[in-house]
Coordinates of C-alpha atoms in Angstrom, one line a residue:
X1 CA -49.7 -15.8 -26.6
X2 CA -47.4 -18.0 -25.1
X3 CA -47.5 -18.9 -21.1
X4 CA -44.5 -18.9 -19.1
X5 CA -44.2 -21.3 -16.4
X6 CA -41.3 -19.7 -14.0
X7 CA -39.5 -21.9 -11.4
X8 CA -38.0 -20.0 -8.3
X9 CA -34.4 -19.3 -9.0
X10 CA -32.0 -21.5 -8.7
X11 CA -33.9 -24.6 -7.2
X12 CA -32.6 -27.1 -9.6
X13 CA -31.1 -30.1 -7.9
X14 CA -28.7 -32.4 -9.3
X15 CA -30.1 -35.8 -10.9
X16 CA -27.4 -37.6 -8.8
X17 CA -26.5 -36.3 -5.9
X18 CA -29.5 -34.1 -4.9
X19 CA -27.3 -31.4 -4.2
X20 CA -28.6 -27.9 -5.2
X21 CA -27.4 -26.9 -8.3
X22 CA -26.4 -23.1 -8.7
X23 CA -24.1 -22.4 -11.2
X24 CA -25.4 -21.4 -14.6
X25 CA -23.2 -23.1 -17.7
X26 CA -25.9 -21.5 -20.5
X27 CA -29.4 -20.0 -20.0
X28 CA -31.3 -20.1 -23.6
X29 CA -34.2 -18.1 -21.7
X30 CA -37.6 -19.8 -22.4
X31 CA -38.7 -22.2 -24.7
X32 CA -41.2 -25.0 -25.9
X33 CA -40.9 -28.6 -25.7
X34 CA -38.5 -29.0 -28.4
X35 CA -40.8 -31.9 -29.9
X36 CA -44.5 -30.4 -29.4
X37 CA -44.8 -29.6 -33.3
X38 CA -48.3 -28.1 -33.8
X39 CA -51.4 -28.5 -35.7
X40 CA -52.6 -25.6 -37.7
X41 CA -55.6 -25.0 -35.1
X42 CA -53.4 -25.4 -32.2
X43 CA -51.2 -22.0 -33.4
X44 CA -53.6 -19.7 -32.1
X45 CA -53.9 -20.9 -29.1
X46 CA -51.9 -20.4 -25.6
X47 CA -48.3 -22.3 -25.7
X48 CA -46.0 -23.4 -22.6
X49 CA -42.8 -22.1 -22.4
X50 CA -40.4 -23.1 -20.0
X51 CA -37.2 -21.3 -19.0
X52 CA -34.4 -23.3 -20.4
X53 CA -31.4 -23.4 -18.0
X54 CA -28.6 -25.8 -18.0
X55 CA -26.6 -25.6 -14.5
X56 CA -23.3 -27.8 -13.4
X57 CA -23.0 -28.9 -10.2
X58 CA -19.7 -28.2 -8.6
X59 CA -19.0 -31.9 -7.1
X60 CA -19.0 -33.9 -10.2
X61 CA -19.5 -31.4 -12.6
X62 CA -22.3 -32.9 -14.2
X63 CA -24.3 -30.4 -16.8
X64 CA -28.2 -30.3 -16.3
X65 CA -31.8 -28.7 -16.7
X66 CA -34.4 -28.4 -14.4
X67 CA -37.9 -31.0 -14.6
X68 CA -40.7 -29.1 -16.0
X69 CA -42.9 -31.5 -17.4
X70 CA -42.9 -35.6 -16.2
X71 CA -41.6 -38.0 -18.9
X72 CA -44.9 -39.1 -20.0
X73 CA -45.9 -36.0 -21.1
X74 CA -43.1 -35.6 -23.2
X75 CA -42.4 -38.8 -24.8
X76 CA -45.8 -40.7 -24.5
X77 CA -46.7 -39.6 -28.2
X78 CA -43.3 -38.8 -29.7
X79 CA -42.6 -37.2 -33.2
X80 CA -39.0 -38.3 -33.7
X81 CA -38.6 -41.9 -35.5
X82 CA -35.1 -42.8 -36.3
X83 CA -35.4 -44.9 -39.2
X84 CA -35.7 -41.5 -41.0
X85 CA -32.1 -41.0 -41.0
X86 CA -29.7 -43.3 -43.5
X87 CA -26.9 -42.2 -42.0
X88 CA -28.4 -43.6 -38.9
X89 CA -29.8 -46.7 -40.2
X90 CA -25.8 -47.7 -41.5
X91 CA -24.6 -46.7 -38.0
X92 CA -26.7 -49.3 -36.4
X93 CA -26.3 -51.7 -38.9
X94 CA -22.1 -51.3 -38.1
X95 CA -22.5 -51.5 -34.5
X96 CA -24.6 -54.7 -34.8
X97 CA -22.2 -56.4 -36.7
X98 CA -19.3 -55.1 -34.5
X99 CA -20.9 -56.3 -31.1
X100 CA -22.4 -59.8 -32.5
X101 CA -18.8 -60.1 -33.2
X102 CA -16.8 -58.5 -30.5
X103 CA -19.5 -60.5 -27.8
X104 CA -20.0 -63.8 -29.9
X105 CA -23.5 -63.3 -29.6
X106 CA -26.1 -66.3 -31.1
X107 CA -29.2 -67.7 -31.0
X108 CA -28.8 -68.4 -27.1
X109 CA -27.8 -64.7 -26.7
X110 CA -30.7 -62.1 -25.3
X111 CA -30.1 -58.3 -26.6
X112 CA -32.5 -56.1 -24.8
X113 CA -32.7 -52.4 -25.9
X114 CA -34.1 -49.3 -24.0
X115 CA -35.7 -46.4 -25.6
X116 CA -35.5 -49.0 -28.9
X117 CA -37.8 -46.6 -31.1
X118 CA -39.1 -47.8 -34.3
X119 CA -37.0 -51.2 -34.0
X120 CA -34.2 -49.2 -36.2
X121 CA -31.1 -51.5 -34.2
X122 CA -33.1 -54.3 -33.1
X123 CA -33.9 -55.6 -36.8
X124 CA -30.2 -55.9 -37.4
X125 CA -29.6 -58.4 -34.5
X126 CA -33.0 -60.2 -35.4
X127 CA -31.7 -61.3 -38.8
X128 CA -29.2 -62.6 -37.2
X129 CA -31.4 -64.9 -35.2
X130 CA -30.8 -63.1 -31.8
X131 CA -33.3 -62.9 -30.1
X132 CA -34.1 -59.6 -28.7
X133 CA -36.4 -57.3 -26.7
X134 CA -37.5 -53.0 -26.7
X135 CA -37.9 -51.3 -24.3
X136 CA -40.0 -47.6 -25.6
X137 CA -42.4 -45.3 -23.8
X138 CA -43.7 -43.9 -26.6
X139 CA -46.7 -46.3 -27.9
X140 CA -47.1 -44.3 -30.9
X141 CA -43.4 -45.2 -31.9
X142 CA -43.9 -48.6 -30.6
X143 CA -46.0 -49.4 -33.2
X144 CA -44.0 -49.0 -35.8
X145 CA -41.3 -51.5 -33.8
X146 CA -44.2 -54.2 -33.7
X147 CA -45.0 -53.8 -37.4
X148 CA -41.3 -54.9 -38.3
X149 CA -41.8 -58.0 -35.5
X150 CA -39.7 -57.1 -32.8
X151 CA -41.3 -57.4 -29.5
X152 CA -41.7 -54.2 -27.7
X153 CA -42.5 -53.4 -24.2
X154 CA -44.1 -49.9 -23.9
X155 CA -43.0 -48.9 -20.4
X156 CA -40.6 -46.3 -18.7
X157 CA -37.4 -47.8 -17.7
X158 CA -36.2 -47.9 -14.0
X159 CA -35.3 -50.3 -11.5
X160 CA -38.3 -51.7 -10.9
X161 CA -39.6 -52.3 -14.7
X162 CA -36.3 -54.2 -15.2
X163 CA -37.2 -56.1 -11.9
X164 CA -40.7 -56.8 -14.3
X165 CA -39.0 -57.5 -17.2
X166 CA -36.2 -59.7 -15.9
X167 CA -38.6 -61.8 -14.5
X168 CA -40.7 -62.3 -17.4
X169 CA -38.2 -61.9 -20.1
X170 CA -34.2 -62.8 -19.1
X171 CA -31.8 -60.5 -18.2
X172 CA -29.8 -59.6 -21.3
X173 CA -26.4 -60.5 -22.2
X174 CA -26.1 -56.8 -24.8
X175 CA -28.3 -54.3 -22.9
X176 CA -28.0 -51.2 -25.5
X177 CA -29.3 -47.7 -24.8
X178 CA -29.2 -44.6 -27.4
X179 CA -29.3 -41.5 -26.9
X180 CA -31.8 -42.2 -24.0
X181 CA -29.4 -41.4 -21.1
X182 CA -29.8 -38.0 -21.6
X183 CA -33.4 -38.0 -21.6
X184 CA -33.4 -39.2 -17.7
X185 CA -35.3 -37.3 -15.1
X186 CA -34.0 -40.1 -12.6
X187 CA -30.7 -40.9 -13.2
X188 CA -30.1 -43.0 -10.1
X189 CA -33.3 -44.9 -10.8
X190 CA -32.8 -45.6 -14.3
X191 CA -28.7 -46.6 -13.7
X192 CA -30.1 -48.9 -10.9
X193 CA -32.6 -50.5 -13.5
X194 CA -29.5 -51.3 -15.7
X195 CA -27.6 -53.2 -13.3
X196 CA -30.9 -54.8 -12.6
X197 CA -31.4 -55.9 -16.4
X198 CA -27.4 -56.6 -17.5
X199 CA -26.9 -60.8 -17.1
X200 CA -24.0 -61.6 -14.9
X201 CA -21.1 -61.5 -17.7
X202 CA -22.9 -59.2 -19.6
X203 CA -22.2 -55.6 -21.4
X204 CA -23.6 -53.0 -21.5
X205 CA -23.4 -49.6 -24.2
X206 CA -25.0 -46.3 -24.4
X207 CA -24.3 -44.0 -26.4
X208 CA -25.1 -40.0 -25.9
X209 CA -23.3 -36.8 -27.4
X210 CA -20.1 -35.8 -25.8
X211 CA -20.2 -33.2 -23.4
X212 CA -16.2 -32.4 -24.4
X213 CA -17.6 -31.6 -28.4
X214 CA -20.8 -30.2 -27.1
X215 CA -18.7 -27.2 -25.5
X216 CA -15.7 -27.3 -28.2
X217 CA -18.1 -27.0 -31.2
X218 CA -20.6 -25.1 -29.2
X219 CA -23.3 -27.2 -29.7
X220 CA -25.6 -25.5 -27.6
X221 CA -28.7 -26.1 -30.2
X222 CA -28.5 -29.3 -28.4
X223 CA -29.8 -28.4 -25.0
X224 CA -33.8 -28.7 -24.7
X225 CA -35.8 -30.2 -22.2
X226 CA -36.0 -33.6 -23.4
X227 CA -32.4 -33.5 -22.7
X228 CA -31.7 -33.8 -19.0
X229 CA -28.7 -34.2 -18.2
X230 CA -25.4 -33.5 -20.3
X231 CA -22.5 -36.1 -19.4
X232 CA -18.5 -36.1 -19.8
X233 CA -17.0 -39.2 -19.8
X234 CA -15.9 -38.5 -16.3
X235 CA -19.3 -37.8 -15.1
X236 CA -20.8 -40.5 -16.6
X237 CA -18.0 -42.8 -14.9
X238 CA -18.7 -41.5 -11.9
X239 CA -22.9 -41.8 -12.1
X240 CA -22.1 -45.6 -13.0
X241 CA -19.9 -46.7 -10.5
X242 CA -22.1 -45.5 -7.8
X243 CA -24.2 -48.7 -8.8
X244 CA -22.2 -51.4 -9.2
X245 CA -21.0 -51.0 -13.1
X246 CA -17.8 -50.4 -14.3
X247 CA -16.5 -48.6 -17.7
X248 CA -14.3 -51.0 -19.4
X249 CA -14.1 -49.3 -22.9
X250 CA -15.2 -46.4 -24.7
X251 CA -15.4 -45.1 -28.1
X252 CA -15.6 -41.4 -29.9
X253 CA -17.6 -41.5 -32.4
X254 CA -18.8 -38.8 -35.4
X255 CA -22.6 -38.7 -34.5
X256 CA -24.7 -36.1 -33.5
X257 CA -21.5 -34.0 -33.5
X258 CA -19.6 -36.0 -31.2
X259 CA -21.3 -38.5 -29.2
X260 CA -19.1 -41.4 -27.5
X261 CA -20.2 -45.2 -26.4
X262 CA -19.5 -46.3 -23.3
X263 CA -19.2 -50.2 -22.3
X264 CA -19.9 -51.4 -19.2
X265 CA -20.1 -55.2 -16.8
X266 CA -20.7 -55.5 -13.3
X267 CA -18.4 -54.5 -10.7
X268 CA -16.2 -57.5 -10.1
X269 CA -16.2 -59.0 -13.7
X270 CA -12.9 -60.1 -14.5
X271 CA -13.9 -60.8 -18.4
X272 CA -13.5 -57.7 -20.1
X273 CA -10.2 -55.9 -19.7
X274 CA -10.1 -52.1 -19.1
X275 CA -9.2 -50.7 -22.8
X276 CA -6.3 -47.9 -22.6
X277 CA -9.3 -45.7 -24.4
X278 CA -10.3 -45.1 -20.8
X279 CA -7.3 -43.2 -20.0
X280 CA -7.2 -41.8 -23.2
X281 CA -10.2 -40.3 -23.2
X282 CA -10.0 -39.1 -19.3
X283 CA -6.9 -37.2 -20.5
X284 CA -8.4 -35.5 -23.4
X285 CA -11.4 -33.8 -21.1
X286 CA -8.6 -33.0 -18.8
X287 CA -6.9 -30.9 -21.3
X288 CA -9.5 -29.2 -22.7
X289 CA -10.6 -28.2 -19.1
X290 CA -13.2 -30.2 -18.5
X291 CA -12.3 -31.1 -14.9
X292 CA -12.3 -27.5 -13.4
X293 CA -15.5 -25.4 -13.1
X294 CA -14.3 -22.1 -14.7
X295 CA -14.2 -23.9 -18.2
X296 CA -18.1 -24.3 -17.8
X297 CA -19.0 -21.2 -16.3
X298 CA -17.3 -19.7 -19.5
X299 CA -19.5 -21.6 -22.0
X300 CA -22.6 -19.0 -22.3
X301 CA -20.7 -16.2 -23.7
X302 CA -19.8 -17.9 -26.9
X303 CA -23.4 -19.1 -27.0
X304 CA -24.4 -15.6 -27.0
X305 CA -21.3 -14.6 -29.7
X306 CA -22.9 -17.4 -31.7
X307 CA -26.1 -16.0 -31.3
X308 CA -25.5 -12.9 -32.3
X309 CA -23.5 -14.1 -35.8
X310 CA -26.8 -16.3 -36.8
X311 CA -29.2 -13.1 -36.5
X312 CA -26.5 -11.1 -38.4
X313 CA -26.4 -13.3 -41.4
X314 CA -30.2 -13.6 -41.5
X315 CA -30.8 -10.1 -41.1
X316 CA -28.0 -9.2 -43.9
X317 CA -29.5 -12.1 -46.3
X318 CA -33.2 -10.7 -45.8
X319 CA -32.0 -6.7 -46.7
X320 CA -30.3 -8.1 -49.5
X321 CA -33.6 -9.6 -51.0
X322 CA -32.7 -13.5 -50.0
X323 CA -35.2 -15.9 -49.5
X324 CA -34.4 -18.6 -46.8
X325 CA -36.0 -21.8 -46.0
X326 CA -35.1 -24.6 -43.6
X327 CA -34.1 -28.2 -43.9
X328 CA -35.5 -30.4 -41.1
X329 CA -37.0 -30.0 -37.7
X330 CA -34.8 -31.5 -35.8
X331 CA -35.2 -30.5 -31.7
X332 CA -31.8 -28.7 -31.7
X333 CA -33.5 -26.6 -34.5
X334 CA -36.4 -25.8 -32.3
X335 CA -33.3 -24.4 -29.3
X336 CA -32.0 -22.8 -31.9
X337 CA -34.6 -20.8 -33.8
X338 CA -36.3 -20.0 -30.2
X339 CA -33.0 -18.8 -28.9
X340 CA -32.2 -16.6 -31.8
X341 CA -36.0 -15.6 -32.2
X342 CA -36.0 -16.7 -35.8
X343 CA -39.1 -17.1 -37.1
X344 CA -41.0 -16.6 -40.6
X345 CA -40.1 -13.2 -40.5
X346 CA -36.5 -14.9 -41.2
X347 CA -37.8 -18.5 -42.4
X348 CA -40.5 -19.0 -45.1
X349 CA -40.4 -22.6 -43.9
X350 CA -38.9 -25.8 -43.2
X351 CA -39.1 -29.3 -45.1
X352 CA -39.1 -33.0 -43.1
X353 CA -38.4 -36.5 -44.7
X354 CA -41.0 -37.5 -41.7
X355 CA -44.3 -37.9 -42.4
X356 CA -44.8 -37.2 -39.1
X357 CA -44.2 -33.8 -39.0
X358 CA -45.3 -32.5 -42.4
X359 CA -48.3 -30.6 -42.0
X360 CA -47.6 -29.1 -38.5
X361 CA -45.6 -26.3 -37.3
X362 CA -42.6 -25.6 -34.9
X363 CA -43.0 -24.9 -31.6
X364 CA -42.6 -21.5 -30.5
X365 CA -41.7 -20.0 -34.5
X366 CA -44.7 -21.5 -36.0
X367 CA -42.8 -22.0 -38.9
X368 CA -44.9 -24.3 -41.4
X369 CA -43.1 -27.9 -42.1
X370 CA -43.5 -29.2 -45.4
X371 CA -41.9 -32.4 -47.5
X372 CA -38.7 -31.8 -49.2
X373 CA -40.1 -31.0 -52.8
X374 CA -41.1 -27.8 -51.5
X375 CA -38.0 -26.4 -52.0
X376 CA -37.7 -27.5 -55.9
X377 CA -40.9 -25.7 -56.0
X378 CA -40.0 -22.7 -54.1
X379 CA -36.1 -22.1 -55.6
X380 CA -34.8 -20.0 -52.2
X381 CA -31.5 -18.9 -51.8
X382 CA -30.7 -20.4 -48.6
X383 CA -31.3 -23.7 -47.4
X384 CA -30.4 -23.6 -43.6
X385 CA -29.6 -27.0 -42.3
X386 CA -30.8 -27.0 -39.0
X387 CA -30.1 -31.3 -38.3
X388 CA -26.2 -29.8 -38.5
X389 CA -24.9 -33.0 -37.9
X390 CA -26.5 -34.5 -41.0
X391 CA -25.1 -31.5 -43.1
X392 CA -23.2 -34.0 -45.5
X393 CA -26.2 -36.6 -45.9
X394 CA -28.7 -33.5 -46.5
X395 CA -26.4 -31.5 -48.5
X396 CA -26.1 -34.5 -51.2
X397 CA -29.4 -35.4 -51.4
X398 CA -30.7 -31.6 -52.1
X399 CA -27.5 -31.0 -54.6
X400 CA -29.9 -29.5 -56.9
X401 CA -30.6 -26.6 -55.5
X402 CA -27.1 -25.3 -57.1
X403 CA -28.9 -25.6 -60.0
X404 CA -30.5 -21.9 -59.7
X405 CA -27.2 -20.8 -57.3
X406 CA -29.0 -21.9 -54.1
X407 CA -26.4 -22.8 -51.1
X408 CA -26.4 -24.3 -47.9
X409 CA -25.8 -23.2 -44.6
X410 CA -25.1 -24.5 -41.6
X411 CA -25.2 -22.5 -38.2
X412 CA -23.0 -24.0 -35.7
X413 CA -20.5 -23.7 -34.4
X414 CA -21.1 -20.4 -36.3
X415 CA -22.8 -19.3 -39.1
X416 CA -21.3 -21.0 -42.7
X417 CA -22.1 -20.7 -46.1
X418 CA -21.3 -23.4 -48.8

């Protein structure tokens, strides 16, 4: 049986400006750790779940969760390698080229990276010669980093590790960060460490999904716990000026369903000119809303509309004798199938590329995780693609299932067949 671990109501504080946050912008009620897959003698047994809650403050209108569990139990033996992904292998292997270029980085340059994973980015800069540095928390993943030669650090980042590795390392003239902004407990901490690490002259990127496509695709399989906090351009301008770095540039890009990378230099550094992309972007959230607080509170009734159109199809699908099966375990799967309460009454199983998770189960579903052949062996009707944002990369490589009339599906923004 699961346990519930219930928080008073409404004691969340913001991540920035420790003001209470009150207003609800989606409440998915109570979930897992989106990344604690489980061994088959673990299924039995009793399983956290945590009420998933995203609030927005009302000052900056910043979207975030609650703390449940401290970082190190979530990400000190972590499931999710990226080097998994092609897609995401080629969109490192573009932005290396592009900043080595943009930044006339060399052999004197330093590129640091936090929350570098398996080394997925940093090998592209090392065959370049540059030298280079991760920064991951999770040893396990670390591993794989130092088996491909890159030096890896296996800390926590925050202002005083980058005070650490500063002084033992450099301070680094490309100081990149993925998708790890969102993962933040301490914001102001973390933000601080940045501007400790960045070289005078230096830039800074991170990239994170876009709160603006998050809310206009209704991405709301993207909220779990490992995600803290949940940024607009215009909060995360705001977060970052508060310690000393300016947003120069920043770019939209197509992953994760909308993610954008933000540049930033010290306060004060005349060398990189503000890009009109600033304003562009500012005016874009503007329109859609983004800067008034009504937009937000409006977000969890689609998520509920959305809800409600997954179990439908599922439930129509299973009275009409289909069999459906799912493609990845991807932590917005785990939000998603919790949510809906989809579980192998719906979904025989899932299949993973990663080794990793093969063999274990989803959190909360228990649905069983198998490699990809499974489903040439199994023939189902359905093959729900629950990484959505990989939908053309997945749907190619399992083209064969149209061989006994299988099809795909995707479920969000809604619930489509192809």
């Amino acid at each position: 049986m699961p346990t519930s671990t219930l928080a008073p109501e409404k004691t969340a504080r913001c991540r920035f400006t420790g003001i209470r946050l009150q207003e609800t912008f989606a409440d998915l009620g109570m979930t897992p750790l989106a990344n604690s897959y489980l061994r088959a003698d673990q299924c039995n047994g009793a399983e956290p779940f945590y009420p998933l809650h995203a609030y927005v403050s009302t000052d900056h209108l910043l979207v975030q969760l609650e703390e449940f569990e401290p970082p190190s139990s979530i990400f000190g033996d972590y499931a999710y390698f990226s080097s998994y992904s092609e897609s995401w292998l080629q969109h490192a292997r573009r932005y290396a080229d592009m900043a080595t270029d943009r930044f006339g980085l060399g052999a004197d340059s330093f590129v640091a990276e936090v929350a570098s994973n398996d080394g997925y980015l940093l090998q592209y800069f090392q065959a370049r010669d540059i030298p280079v540095l991760g920064i991951e928390p999770a040893a396990n993943v670390a591993a794989a980093a130092s088996d491909l030669g890159i030096p890896t650090e296996v800390v926590f980042f925050g202002e005083e590790t980058a005070r650490d590795l500063a002084g033992r390392h450099r301070r680094a003239d490309l100081l990149i960060g993925n998708n790890v902004l969102a993962h933040v407990p301490d914001l102001n901490d973390f933000v601080r460490g940045l501007a400790v690490m960045l070289a005078p002259g230096g830039v800074l990127t991170m990239e994170f999904p876009h709160l603006l496509r998050l809310m206009e695709h209704n991405q709301f399989d993207t909220i779990y716990h490992e995600h803290f906090s949940y940024f607009s351009f215009r909060s995360v301008t705001d977060v970052f000026a508060h310690h000393g770095i300016t947003l120069f540039d920043v770019e939209e890009l197509p992953t994760h369903g909308g993610s954008i990378r933000i540049y930033g230099k010290h306060a004060g550094d005349k060398s990189h000119p503000v890009s009109p992309r600033v304003q562009a972007v500012r005016n874009a959230e503007e329109a859609a809303g983004l800067g008034r607080l009504e937009t937000y509170l409006a977000f969890g009734e689609r998520v509920k509309d959305t809800k409600r159109q997954i179990l439908r199809f599922m439930i129509d699908a299973k009275n009409d004798g289909r069999s459906i099966v799912g493609y990845g375990a991807p932590a917005k799967g785990n939000t998603l199938l919790n949510y809906c309460g989809v579980g192998t009454d719906f979904l025989d199983y899932t299949v993973d590329l990663s080794p990793h998770k093969q063999g274990r189960f989803l959190p909360g579903t228990h649905v069983p995780i198998h490699a990809p052949d499974t489903i040439r062996d199994t023939k189902p009707d359905y093959v729900l693609i629950l990484p959505w944002n990989l939908a053309h990369e997945i749907s190619r490589q399992m083209s064969y299932i149209r061989e006994w009339g299988g099809r795909f599906v995707i479920p969000i923004p809604a619930p489509r067949v192809f």
